[in-house]
Coordinates of C-alpha atoms and ligand atoms in Angstrom, one line a residue:
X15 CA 206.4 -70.7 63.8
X16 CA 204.5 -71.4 61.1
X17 CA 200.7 -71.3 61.3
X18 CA 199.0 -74.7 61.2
X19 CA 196.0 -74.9 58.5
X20 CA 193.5 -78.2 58.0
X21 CA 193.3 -79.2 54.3
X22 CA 189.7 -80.4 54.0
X23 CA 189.2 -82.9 50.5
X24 CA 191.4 -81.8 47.5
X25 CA 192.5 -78.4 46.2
X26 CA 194.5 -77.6 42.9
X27 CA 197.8 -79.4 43.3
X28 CA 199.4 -76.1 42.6
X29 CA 197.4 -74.6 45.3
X30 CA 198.1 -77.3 47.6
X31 CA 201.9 -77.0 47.0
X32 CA 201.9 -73.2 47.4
X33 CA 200.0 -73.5 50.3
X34 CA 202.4 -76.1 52.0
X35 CA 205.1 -73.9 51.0
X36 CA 203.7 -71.6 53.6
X37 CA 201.8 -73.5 56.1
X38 CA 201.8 -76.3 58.5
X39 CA 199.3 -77.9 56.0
X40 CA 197.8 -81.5 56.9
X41 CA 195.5 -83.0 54.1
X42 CA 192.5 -84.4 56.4
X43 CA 191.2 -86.6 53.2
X44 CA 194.5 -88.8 53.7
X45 CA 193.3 -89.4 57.0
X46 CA 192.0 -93.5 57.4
X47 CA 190.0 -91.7 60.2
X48 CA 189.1 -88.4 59.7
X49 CA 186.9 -88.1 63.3
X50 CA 189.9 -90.1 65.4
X51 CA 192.0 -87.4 63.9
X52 CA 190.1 -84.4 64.9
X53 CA 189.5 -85.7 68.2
X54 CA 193.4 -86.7 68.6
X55 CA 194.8 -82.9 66.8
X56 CA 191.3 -81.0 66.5
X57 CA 192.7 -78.3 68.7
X58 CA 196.0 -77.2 67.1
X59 CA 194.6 -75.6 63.7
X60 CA 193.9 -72.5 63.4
X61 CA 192.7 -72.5 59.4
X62 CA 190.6 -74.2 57.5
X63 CA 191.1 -74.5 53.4
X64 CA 188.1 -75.8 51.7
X65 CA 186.7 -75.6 48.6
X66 CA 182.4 -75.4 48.2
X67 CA 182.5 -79.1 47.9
X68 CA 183.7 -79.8 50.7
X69 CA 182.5 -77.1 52.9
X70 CA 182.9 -76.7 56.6
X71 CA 179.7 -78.6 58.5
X72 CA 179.1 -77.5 62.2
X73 CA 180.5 -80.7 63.1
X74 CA 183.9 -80.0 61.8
X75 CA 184.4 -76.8 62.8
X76 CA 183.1 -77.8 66.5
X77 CA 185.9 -80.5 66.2
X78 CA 188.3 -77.5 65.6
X79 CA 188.2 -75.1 68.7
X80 CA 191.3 -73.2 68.0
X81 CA 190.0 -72.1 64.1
X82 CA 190.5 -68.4 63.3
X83 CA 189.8 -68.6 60.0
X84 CA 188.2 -70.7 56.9
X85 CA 189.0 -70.2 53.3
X86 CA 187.1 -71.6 50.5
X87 CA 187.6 -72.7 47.2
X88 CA 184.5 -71.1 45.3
X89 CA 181.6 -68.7 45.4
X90 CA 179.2 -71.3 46.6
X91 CA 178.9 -71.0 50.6
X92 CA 175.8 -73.7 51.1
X93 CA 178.2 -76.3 52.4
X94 CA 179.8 -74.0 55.4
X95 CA 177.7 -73.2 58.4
X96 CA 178.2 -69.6 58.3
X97 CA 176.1 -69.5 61.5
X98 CA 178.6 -71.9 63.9
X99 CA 181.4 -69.8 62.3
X100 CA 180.1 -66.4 63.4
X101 CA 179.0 -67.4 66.2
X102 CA 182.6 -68.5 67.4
X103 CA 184.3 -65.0 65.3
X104 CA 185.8 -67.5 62.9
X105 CA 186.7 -65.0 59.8
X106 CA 185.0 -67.0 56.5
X107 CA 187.2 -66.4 53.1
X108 CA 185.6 -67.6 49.3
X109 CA 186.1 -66.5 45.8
X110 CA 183.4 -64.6 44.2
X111 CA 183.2 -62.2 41.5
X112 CA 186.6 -64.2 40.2
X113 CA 184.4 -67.0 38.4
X114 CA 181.8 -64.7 37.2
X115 CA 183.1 -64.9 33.4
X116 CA 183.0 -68.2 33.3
X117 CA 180.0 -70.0 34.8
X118 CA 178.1 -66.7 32.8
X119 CA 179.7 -68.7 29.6
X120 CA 178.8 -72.2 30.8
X121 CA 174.8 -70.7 31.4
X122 CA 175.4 -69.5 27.5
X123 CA 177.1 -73.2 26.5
X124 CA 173.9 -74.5 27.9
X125 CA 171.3 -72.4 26.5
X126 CA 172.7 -72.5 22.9
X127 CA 173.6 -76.2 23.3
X128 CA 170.1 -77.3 24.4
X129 CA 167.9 -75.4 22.3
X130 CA 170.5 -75.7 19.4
X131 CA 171.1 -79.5 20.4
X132 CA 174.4 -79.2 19.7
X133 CA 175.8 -82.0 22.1
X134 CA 173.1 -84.2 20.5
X135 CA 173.8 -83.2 16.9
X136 CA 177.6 -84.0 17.7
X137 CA 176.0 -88.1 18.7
X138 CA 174.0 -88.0 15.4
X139 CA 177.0 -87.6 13.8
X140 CA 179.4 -90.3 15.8
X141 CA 176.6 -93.0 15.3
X142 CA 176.6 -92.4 11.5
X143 CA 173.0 -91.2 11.7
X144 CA 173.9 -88.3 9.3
X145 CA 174.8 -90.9 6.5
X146 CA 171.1 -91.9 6.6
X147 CA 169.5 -88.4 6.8
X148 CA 169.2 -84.5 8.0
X149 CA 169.3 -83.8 12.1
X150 CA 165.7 -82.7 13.0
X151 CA 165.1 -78.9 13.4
X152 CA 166.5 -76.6 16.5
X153 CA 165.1 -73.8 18.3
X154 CA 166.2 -70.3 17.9
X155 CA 168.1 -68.7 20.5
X156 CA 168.6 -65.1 19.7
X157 CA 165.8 -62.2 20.4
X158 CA 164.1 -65.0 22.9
X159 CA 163.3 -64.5 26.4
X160 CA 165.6 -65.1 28.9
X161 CA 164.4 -65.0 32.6
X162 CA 167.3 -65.3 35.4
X163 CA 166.4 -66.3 38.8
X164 CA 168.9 -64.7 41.1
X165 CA 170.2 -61.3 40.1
X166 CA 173.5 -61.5 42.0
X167 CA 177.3 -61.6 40.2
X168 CA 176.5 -63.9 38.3
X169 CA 173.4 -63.7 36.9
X170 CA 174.0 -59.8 36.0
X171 CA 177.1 -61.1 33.7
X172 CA 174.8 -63.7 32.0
X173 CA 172.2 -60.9 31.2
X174 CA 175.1 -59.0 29.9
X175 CA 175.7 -62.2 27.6
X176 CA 172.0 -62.2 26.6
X177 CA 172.4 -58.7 25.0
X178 CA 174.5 -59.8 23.2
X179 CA 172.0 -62.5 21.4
X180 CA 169.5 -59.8 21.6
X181 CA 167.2 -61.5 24.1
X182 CA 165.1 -59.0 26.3
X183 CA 165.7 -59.9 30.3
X184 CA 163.7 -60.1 33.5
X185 CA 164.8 -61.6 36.5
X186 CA 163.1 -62.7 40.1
X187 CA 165.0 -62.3 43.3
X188 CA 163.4 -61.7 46.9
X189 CA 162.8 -58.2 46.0
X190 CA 163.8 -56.1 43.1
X191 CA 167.0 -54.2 42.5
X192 CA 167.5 -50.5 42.3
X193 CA 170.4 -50.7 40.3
X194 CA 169.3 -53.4 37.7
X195 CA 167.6 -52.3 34.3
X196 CA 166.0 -54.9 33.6
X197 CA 162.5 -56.2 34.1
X198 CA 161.4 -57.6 37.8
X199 CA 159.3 -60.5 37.6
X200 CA 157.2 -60.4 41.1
X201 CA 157.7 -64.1 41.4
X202 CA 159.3 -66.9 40.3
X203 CA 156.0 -68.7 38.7
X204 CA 155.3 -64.7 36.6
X205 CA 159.1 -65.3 35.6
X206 CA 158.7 -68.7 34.5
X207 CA 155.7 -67.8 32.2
X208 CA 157.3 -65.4 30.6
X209 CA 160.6 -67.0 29.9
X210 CA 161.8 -69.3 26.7
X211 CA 164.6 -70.0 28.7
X212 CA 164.8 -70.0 32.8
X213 CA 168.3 -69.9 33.8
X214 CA 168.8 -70.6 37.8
X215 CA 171.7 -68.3 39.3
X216 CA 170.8 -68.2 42.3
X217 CA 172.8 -69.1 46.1
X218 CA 171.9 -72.7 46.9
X219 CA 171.3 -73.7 50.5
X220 CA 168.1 -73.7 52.3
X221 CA 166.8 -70.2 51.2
X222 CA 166.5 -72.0 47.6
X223 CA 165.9 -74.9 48.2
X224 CA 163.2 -76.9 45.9
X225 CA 162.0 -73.1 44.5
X226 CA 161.9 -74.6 41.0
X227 CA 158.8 -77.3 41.8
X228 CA 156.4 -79.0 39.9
X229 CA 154.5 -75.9 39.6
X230 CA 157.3 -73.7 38.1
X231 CA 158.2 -76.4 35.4
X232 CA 154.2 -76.6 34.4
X233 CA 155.0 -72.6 34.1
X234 CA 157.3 -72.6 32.0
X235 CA 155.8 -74.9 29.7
X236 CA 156.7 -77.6 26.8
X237 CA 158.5 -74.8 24.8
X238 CA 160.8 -73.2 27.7
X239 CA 163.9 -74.7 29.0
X240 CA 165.6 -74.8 32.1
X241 CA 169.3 -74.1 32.6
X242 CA 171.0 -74.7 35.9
X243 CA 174.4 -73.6 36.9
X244 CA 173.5 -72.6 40.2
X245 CA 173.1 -75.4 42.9
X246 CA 170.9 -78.9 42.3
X247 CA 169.0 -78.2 45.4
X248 CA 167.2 -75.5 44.2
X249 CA 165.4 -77.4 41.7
X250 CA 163.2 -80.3 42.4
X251 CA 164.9 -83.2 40.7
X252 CA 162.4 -85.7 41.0
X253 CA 160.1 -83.2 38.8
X254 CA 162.7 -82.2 36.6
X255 CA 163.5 -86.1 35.6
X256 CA 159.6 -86.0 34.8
X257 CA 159.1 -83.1 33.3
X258 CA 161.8 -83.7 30.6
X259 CA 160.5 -87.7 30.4
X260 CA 157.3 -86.5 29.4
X261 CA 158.4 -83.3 27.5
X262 CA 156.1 -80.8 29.5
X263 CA 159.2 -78.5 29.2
X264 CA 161.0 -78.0 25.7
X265 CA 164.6 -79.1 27.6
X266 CA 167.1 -78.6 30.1
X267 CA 170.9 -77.8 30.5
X268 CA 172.2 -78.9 33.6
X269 CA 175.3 -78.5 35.3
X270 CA 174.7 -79.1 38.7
X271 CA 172.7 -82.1 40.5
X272 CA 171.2 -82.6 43.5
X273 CA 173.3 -85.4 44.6
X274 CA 176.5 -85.2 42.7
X275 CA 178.2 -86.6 41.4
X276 CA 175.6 -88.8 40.8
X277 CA 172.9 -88.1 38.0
X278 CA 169.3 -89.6 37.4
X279 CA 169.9 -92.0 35.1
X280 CA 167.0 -91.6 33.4
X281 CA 168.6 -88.8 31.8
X282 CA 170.7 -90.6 30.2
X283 CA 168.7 -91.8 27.4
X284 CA 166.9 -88.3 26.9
X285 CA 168.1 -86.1 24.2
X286 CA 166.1 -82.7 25.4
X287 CA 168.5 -82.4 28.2
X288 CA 172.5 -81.7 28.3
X289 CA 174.1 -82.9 31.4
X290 CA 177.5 -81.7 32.4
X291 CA 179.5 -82.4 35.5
X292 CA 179.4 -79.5 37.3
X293 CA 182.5 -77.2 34.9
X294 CA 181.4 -73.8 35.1
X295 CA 184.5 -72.6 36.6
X296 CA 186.9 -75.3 35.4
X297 CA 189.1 -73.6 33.3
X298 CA 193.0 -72.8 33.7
X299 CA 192.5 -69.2 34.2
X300 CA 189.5 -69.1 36.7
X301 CA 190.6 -72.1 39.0
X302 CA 194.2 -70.0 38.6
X303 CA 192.1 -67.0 40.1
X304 CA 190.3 -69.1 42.5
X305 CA 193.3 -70.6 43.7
X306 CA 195.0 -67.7 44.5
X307 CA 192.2 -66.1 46.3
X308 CA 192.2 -69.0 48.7
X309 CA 196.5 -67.9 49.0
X310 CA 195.2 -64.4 49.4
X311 CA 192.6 -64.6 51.9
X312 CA 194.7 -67.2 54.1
X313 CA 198.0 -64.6 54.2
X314 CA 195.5 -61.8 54.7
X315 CA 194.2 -63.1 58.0
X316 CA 197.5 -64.5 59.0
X317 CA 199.1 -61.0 58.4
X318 CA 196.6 -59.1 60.4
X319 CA 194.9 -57.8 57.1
X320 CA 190.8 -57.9 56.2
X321 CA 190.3 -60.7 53.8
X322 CA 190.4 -60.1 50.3
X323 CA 187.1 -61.5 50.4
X324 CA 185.0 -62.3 53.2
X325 CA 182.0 -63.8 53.6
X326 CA 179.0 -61.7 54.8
Ligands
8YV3 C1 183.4 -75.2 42.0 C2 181.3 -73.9 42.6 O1 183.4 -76.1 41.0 O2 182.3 -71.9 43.2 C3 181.4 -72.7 43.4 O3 180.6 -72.5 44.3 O4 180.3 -74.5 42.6 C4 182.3 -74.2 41.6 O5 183.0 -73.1 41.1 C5 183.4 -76.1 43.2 O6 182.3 -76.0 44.0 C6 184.7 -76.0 43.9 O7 184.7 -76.9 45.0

């Protein structure tokens, strides 16, 4: 008998195909009525596949009273109550450390790009600006200060990166870490003072939520920028779109948004900010990784094996 596993919103189509190769898969997103559904066949699946976008609410995995087991598409676990899993013994599956390489390189992409206005530079150029004179002057990258908020996978990869652009390091986390070398700013606000450029690389959810305020972006000043690859909820928005509007920061590089996909659209119009649509880990090789992850953790549980990787 093969096992019977809930496809919640899209996956890679190669991931999907593998995975109905091996499972009684049924896509809930081609569902006219995702809630008749559960209510009608709730009770025979016993996996979940996800993706961080999607996530698992409590309300879904209440409508689900046989799941054994959840595996997700991504790093991020903000969008899956963790909390209603454990509390039923529902084994959680994600894909960290896989992804590390490349949303570290997107951070990078943003920092050069926004102090470097490269994305910016490349409209001067399409409008024929260039024909009537020089692109205004940049802001050096290398040897400045790069403060990371939230020392986890990720962020230890992008201070690798910085190294390499000479840039000295400190970071801010809930408390400092024994094996990091670099500098431990006590909080955020210290951090943000110190820092040309902020980069946010921390967990999303409600933990984080709003730590970058009013009062960090007034910290970090009209010659720091802000680069988010983390989550948009940990940033408030609201004071971001303001704080770039009026130029009391230098710029920002976002990838992530509070609601996406939808972005402020007063962005649009400003130049001091790059605004991407949430990439970091969109490339053949690390949504290959990613994908099969999600295969690994699924045949682990099904086999009787500890997940590949589970979620604390
Ligand atoms: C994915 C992510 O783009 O892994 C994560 O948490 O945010 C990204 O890698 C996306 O969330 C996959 O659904």
């Amino acid at each position: 008998m093969r096992h019977r596993v809930l496809q919640h919103g899209r996956l890679l189509p190669a991931l999907e195909t593998r995975l109905a190769a091996q499972y009684e898969l049924h896509p809930l997103w081609q569902e006219a009525d995702p809630q008749a559904f559960l209510a009608a066949h709730g009770s025979g699946f016993t996996g979940l596949a996800t993706s961080a976008r999607f996530g698992a609410d409590a309300a879904l995995i209440a409508a689900l009273p046989a799941l054994k087991v959840i595996s997700s598409f991504g790093v991020g676990l903000d969008t899956i109550d963790l909390d209603a899993a454990r509390r039923r013994g529902i084994e959680v599956g994600y894909t960290p450390e896989v992804l590390n390489d490349c949303v570290a390189d997107t951070a990078f992409a943003l920092v050069m790009d926004v102090a470097r206005r490269i994305s910016a530079s490349d409209r001067f150029v399409r409008r024929g600006d260039w024909l009537k004179g020089q692109f205004p002057l940049a802001t050096k990258v290398s040897g400045k200060r790069l403060g990371i908020l939230g020392m986890g996978r990720i962020g230890r990869v992008i201070a690798r990166r910085a190294a390499g652009f000479d840039m000295p390091v400190r970071y801010h986390n809930r408390r400092p870490l024994a094996d990091v070398e670099q500098g431990y700013a006590a909080s955020l606000k210290e951090l943000a003072e110190w820092s040309d450029f902020l980069v946010v690389a921390s967990a999303g959810g409600a933990e984080t939520r709003g730590l970058v305020s009013r009062e960090i972006l007034a910290a970090l000043g009209p010659e720091g920028f802000l680069v988010n690859i983390s989550r948009g909820s940990v940033v408030d928005q609201a004071a971001l779109v303001e704080a770039l509007q009026q130029q009391r920061i230098a710029g920002a590089g976002l990838d992530v948004f509070e609601h996406e996909p939808q972005v402020p659209e007063a962005l649009f119009g400003l130049d001091n900010v790059v605004l991407l649509p949430h990439l970091a880990s969109n490339t053949h090789e690390t949504r290959a990784a990613m994908a099969q992850r999600v295969e690994d953790n699924l045949a682990a549980f099904f086999g009787g094996r500890p997940l590949v990787s589970a979620a604390a």
